[in-house]
Amino acid sequence: MEAPQQPEERRPPPPGTLPPSTREPPPLTDDPTPLAPAKRKPRWSASRKRARSRPSPPAAPLPPPPLPPPPCPRGSRILLILDVNHLLCERQPRDAPRPAHAQLAAHAHTYVPPGRSLVWQRPYAASFVEWCLGRFAVALWTSARRHNARPLVRRLLPPAVLRRLLFTWCQEECAVDVSASAAEGKPLIGKELAAVWRRWPAWGPASTVLVDDDPRKCAGNAPHTALHPAKWHALDTNGETPPELAPGGALRAYLAALAEAADTQAFIRQRPYCSEAPAVEEVL
């Protein structure tokens, strides 16, 4: 027979508490207004939290101070600015007839982009510029446009010489007067040295020499600040004896004496340069 089940033992409630059946209900109130639900904190989305936590944008930075003028080469009292076309080379005009094969074989030449323009290379041009760098601060200034001048200069001079130039200016740095026309019907282009002196105030009229075959491009400058060698043509049958840019040539010898002058304006005024004149004794 199965043993009878024992009745479940009930434990007394903890002291200080009442059993559920004897607990008092919450007190009633006479206010008919229902109790307002507890306010819940708004849930901010992650994007709004990030937006609220972003710092305010910083104030606009002050404009940078103006750049100082480029440094001057050490030990260079005189600034020598050289033209390119008809001094260091001759760029064949587009409308010129194509040279004969014998002429191309007899004269150094190259083809320069854009358009593969034919350029005659003047003898001793690269060594002449390198020689000038040992006595002057040297720069190039051509009236050709920049996209034509840059590849031309890179073909004429080696990189070691180009790195030592103070600057290479092009038509974009020239003063172009479209109202005045030259004989060929082109705008009059001027190389104003005042623009150079504003950028490099260490030099001035008494210490700057511009070498350009065209006097019209230098007409707006102070007097006796330019030399005007004869326009060089590669196919000129007369030739040069010796070449003007060669050691012992007229221009190199004249510049050797000019490098020793305390005032270049006074030197040029007293001894103007002429390509056909006898060479001044060169100072090596």
Coordinates of C-alpha atoms in Angstrom, one line a residue:
M1 CA 0.0 0.0 0.0
E2 CA 1.1 3.5 -0.7
A3 CA 2.0 5.7 2.2
P4 CA -0.4 8.7 2.7
Q5 CA 1.0 12.0 1.3
Q6 CA 2.1 14.4 3.9
P7 CA 0.5 17.9 3.8
E8 CA 2.8 20.7 2.4
E9 CA 4.4 22.6 5.1
R10 CA 3.8 26.4 4.9
R11 CA 6.5 28.7 6.1
P12 CA 5.5 31.7 8.0
P13 CA 6.1 35.1 6.3
P14 CA 9.1 37.1 7.4
P15 CA 8.7 39.3 10.3
G16 CA 7.2 42.8 9.5
T17 CA 5.3 41.7 6.4
L18 CA 1.7 40.7 5.9
P19 CA 0.4 37.9 3.8
P20 CA -0.9 38.8 0.3
S21 CA -4.5 38.4 1.4
T22 CA -4.1 40.9 4.2
R23 CA -2.1 43.7 2.4
E24 CA -3.8 47.1 2.3
P25 CA -4.7 48.5 -1.1
P26 CA -3.2 51.8 -2.2
P27 CA -5.1 54.8 -0.7
L28 CA -7.7 56.3 -2.9
T29 CA -7.7 60.0 -3.8
D30 CA -10.5 62.4 -4.4
D31 CA -8.7 64.0 -7.5
P32 CA -10.3 62.6 -10.6
T33 CA -7.3 63.6 -12.8
P34 CA -5.4 60.5 -13.8
L35 CA -1.8 60.3 -12.8
A36 CA 0.5 61.5 -15.6
P37 CA 2.9 58.9 -16.8
A38 CA 6.6 59.3 -15.9
K39 CA 8.5 61.4 -18.4
R40 CA 11.0 59.3 -20.4
K41 CA 14.3 60.7 -21.6
P42 CA 14.3 61.3 -25.3
R43 CA 16.3 58.9 -27.3
W44 CA 18.8 60.7 -29.5
S45 CA 19.9 59.0 -32.6
A46 CA 23.6 58.3 -33.1
S47 CA 23.9 60.9 -35.9
R48 CA 22.3 63.6 -33.7
K49 CA 24.6 62.7 -30.9
R50 CA 27.6 63.0 -33.1
A51 CA 26.3 66.3 -34.4
R52 CA 25.9 67.6 -30.9
S53 CA 29.4 66.4 -29.9
R54 CA 31.2 68.0 -32.9
P55 CA 33.4 70.9 -32.0
S56 CA 32.7 74.2 -33.6
P57 CA 34.7 74.9 -36.8
P58 CA 38.0 76.7 -36.3
A59 CA 38.3 80.3 -37.2
A60 CA 39.6 81.1 -40.7
P61 CA 43.4 81.1 -40.8
L62 CA 45.2 84.4 -41.4
P63 CA 46.6 85.0 -44.9
P64 CA 50.3 83.9 -45.2
P65 CA 52.9 86.7 -45.1
P66 CA 54.3 87.8 -48.4
L67 CA 57.1 85.7 -49.7
P68 CA 60.6 87.2 -49.4
P69 CA 62.4 88.0 -52.6
P70 CA 64.3 85.0 -54.0
P71 CA 67.9 84.7 -52.7
C72 CA 70.7 86.2 -54.8
P73 CA 73.6 84.0 -55.8
R74 CA 76.6 84.5 -53.6
G75 CA 79.4 86.7 -55.0
S76 CA 77.4 88.0 -58.0
R77 CA 77.5 91.8 -58.1
I78 CA 76.2 92.0 -61.7
L79 CA 73.0 90.4 -63.1
L80 CA 73.4 89.4 -66.7
I81 CA 70.1 88.6 -68.6
L82 CA 70.5 86.8 -71.9
D83 CA 68.1 86.6 -74.8
V84 CA 67.6 83.2 -76.4
N85 CA 66.5 83.4 -80.1
H86 CA 69.2 84.9 -82.3
L87 CA 71.7 84.9 -79.4
L88 CA 72.0 81.3 -78.3
C89 CA 70.1 79.8 -81.3
E90 CA 67.9 80.5 -84.2
R91 CA 64.4 79.2 -84.4
Q92 CA 63.4 78.5 -88.0
P93 CA 60.2 80.5 -88.9
R94 CA 57.2 78.4 -89.8
D95 CA 56.9 80.1 -93.2
A96 CA 60.6 79.7 -94.1
P97 CA 61.5 77.2 -96.8
R98 CA 62.8 73.9 -95.7
P99 CA 66.7 73.9 -95.6
A100 CA 68.6 71.7 -98.0
H101 CA 70.1 68.4 -96.8
A102 CA 73.6 69.9 -97.1
Q103 CA 72.7 72.7 -94.8
L104 CA 71.2 70.4 -92.2
A105 CA 74.3 68.3 -92.4
A106 CA 76.7 71.2 -92.0
H107 CA 75.0 73.0 -89.0
A108 CA 74.0 71.7 -85.6
H109 CA 70.3 71.6 -85.2
T110 CA 67.4 70.0 -83.3
Y111 CA 63.7 69.7 -83.4
V112 CA 61.7 71.1 -80.5
P113 CA 58.1 70.4 -79.5
P114 CA 55.4 71.4 -79.9
G115 CA 55.2 71.0 -83.6
R116 CA 58.8 69.8 -83.9
S117 CA 60.1 73.3 -84.9
L118 CA 63.6 73.4 -86.4
V119 CA 66.1 75.1 -84.2
W120 CA 69.7 75.9 -85.2
Q121 CA 72.1 75.6 -82.3
R122 CA 74.7 78.3 -82.2
P123 CA 78.3 77.2 -81.7
Y124 CA 79.7 77.6 -78.2
A125 CA 76.2 78.7 -76.8
A126 CA 76.2 76.2 -73.9
S127 CA 79.9 76.8 -72.9
F128 CA 79.2 80.6 -73.2
V129 CA 76.4 80.4 -70.6
E130 CA 78.5 78.3 -68.3
W131 CA 81.4 80.7 -68.7
C132 CA 79.0 83.6 -67.8
L133 CA 77.9 81.8 -64.6
G134 CA 81.4 81.9 -63.3
R135 CA 81.3 85.8 -63.4
F136 CA 77.7 86.9 -63.1
A137 CA 74.3 86.0 -61.8
V138 CA 72.8 84.8 -65.1
A139 CA 69.2 84.6 -66.2
L140 CA 67.3 84.0 -69.5
W141 CA 64.5 86.1 -70.9
T142 CA 62.9 85.2 -74.1
S143 CA 59.9 86.8 -75.9
A144 CA 58.7 83.3 -76.8
R145 CA 55.7 81.9 -75.0
R146 CA 56.3 79.6 -72.1
H147 CA 55.1 76.4 -73.7
N148 CA 57.5 77.0 -76.6
A149 CA 60.4 78.4 -74.5
R150 CA 60.7 75.6 -72.0
P151 CA 61.4 72.7 -74.3
L152 CA 63.7 75.0 -76.4
V153 CA 65.9 75.9 -73.4
R154 CA 66.1 72.3 -72.3
R155 CA 67.5 71.3 -75.6
L156 CA 70.1 74.1 -75.7
L157 CA 71.5 73.9 -72.2
P158 CA 72.4 70.9 -70.0
P159 CA 70.6 70.4 -66.7
A160 CA 73.6 71.4 -64.6
V161 CA 73.6 74.8 -66.3
L162 CA 69.8 75.3 -66.1
R163 CA 69.8 74.7 -62.3
R164 CA 72.2 77.6 -61.8
L165 CA 70.2 80.2 -63.6
L166 CA 68.5 82.8 -61.5
F167 CA 65.3 82.7 -63.5
T168 CA 63.9 81.9 -67.0
W169 CA 61.3 84.4 -68.1
C170 CA 59.2 84.2 -71.2
Q171 CA 56.6 86.4 -73.1
E172 CA 54.3 86.1 -70.1
E173 CA 56.7 88.3 -68.1
C174 CA 57.1 90.8 -70.9
A175 CA 55.1 94.0 -71.5
V176 CA 53.0 93.5 -74.6
D177 CA 51.7 96.6 -76.4
V178 CA 49.1 95.6 -78.9
S179 CA 48.4 99.2 -80.0
A180 CA 52.0 99.6 -81.3
S181 CA 53.1 97.3 -84.0
A182 CA 56.5 96.4 -85.3
A183 CA 57.5 96.3 -88.9
E184 CA 56.3 92.7 -89.2
G185 CA 52.9 93.6 -87.9
K186 CA 53.3 91.9 -84.6
P187 CA 52.6 93.5 -81.1
L188 CA 55.5 95.3 -79.6
I189 CA 57.0 93.3 -76.8
G190 CA 59.2 94.9 -74.2
K191 CA 61.5 93.5 -71.5
E192 CA 61.1 96.0 -68.6
L193 CA 64.0 95.7 -66.1
A194 CA 61.9 97.4 -63.5
A195 CA 59.9 94.1 -63.1
V196 CA 63.2 92.3 -62.3
W197 CA 64.3 94.9 -59.8
R198 CA 61.0 94.7 -58.0
R199 CA 61.5 91.0 -57.5
W200 CA 65.3 91.1 -56.9
P201 CA 66.0 94.5 -55.3
A202 CA 69.6 93.7 -54.7
W203 CA 70.3 94.7 -58.4
G204 CA 69.5 98.0 -60.1
P205 CA 70.4 100.0 -63.2
A206 CA 74.1 100.2 -62.3
S207 CA 74.4 96.4 -61.8
T208 CA 72.1 94.9 -64.5
V209 CA 72.9 94.2 -68.2
L210 CA 70.4 92.9 -70.7
V211 CA 71.8 91.2 -73.8
D212 CA 69.3 91.3 -76.7
D213 CA 69.7 91.7 -80.4
D214 CA 66.5 93.8 -80.7
P215 CA 66.9 97.4 -79.2
R216 CA 63.1 97.9 -79.4
K217 CA 62.6 95.4 -76.6
C218 CA 64.8 97.4 -74.3
A219 CA 63.7 100.9 -75.2
G220 CA 61.7 101.4 -72.0
N221 CA 64.6 100.8 -69.7
A222 CA 67.2 103.1 -68.2
P223 CA 69.9 104.1 -70.7
H224 CA 73.1 102.0 -70.9
T225 CA 71.6 98.9 -69.4
A226 CA 71.6 96.7 -72.5
L227 CA 74.0 95.3 -75.1
H228 CA 72.8 94.6 -78.7
P229 CA 74.9 92.0 -80.5
A230 CA 74.2 91.4 -84.2
K231 CA 71.3 89.0 -84.9
W232 CA 72.8 85.6 -85.4
H233 CA 71.7 83.5 -88.4
A234 CA 72.8 80.0 -88.8
L235 CA 72.9 80.1 -92.6
D236 CA 74.8 83.4 -92.9
T237 CA 77.5 82.9 -95.4
N238 CA 79.8 85.6 -93.9
G239 CA 80.4 83.6 -90.7
E240 CA 82.2 84.7 -87.6
T241 CA 85.9 84.8 -87.1
P242 CA 86.2 83.9 -84.3
P243 CA 82.6 83.1 -83.3
E244 CA 81.2 85.8 -81.1
L245 CA 80.5 83.4 -78.2
A246 CA 83.7 81.4 -78.4
P247 CA 86.7 82.0 -76.2
G248 CA 88.4 85.1 -77.6
G249 CA 85.2 86.1 -79.4
A250 CA 84.0 89.7 -79.2
L251 CA 81.1 89.3 -76.8
R252 CA 82.8 87.0 -74.3
A253 CA 85.8 89.3 -74.2
Y254 CA 83.7 92.4 -73.7
L255 CA 81.8 90.7 -70.8
A256 CA 85.0 89.7 -69.2
A257 CA 86.0 93.4 -68.9
L258 CA 82.5 94.4 -67.9
A259 CA 82.5 91.9 -65.0
E260 CA 85.3 94.0 -63.3
A261 CA 83.4 97.3 -63.6
A262 CA 82.1 99.0 -60.5
D263 CA 79.2 100.6 -62.4
T264 CA 77.9 98.8 -65.5
Q265 CA 76.0 101.8 -66.8
A266 CA 79.2 104.0 -66.8
F267 CA 81.2 101.2 -68.4
I268 CA 78.6 100.7 -71.3
R269 CA 78.3 104.5 -71.8
Q270 CA 82.1 104.9 -72.1
R271 CA 82.7 101.7 -74.2
P272 CA 79.5 100.8 -76.1
Y273 CA 79.5 97.2 -77.5
C274 CA 79.7 96.6 -81.2
S275 CA 79.8 93.1 -82.7
E276 CA 82.1 94.3 -85.5
A277 CA 84.5 96.1 -83.0
P278 CA 87.8 94.5 -82.2
A279 CA 87.5 92.2 -79.2
V280 CA 88.5 93.6 -75.8
E281 CA 91.4 91.8 -74.2
E282 CA 89.7 89.0 -72.3
V283 CA 90.3 88.7 -68.5
L284 CA 90.5 85.0 -67.6

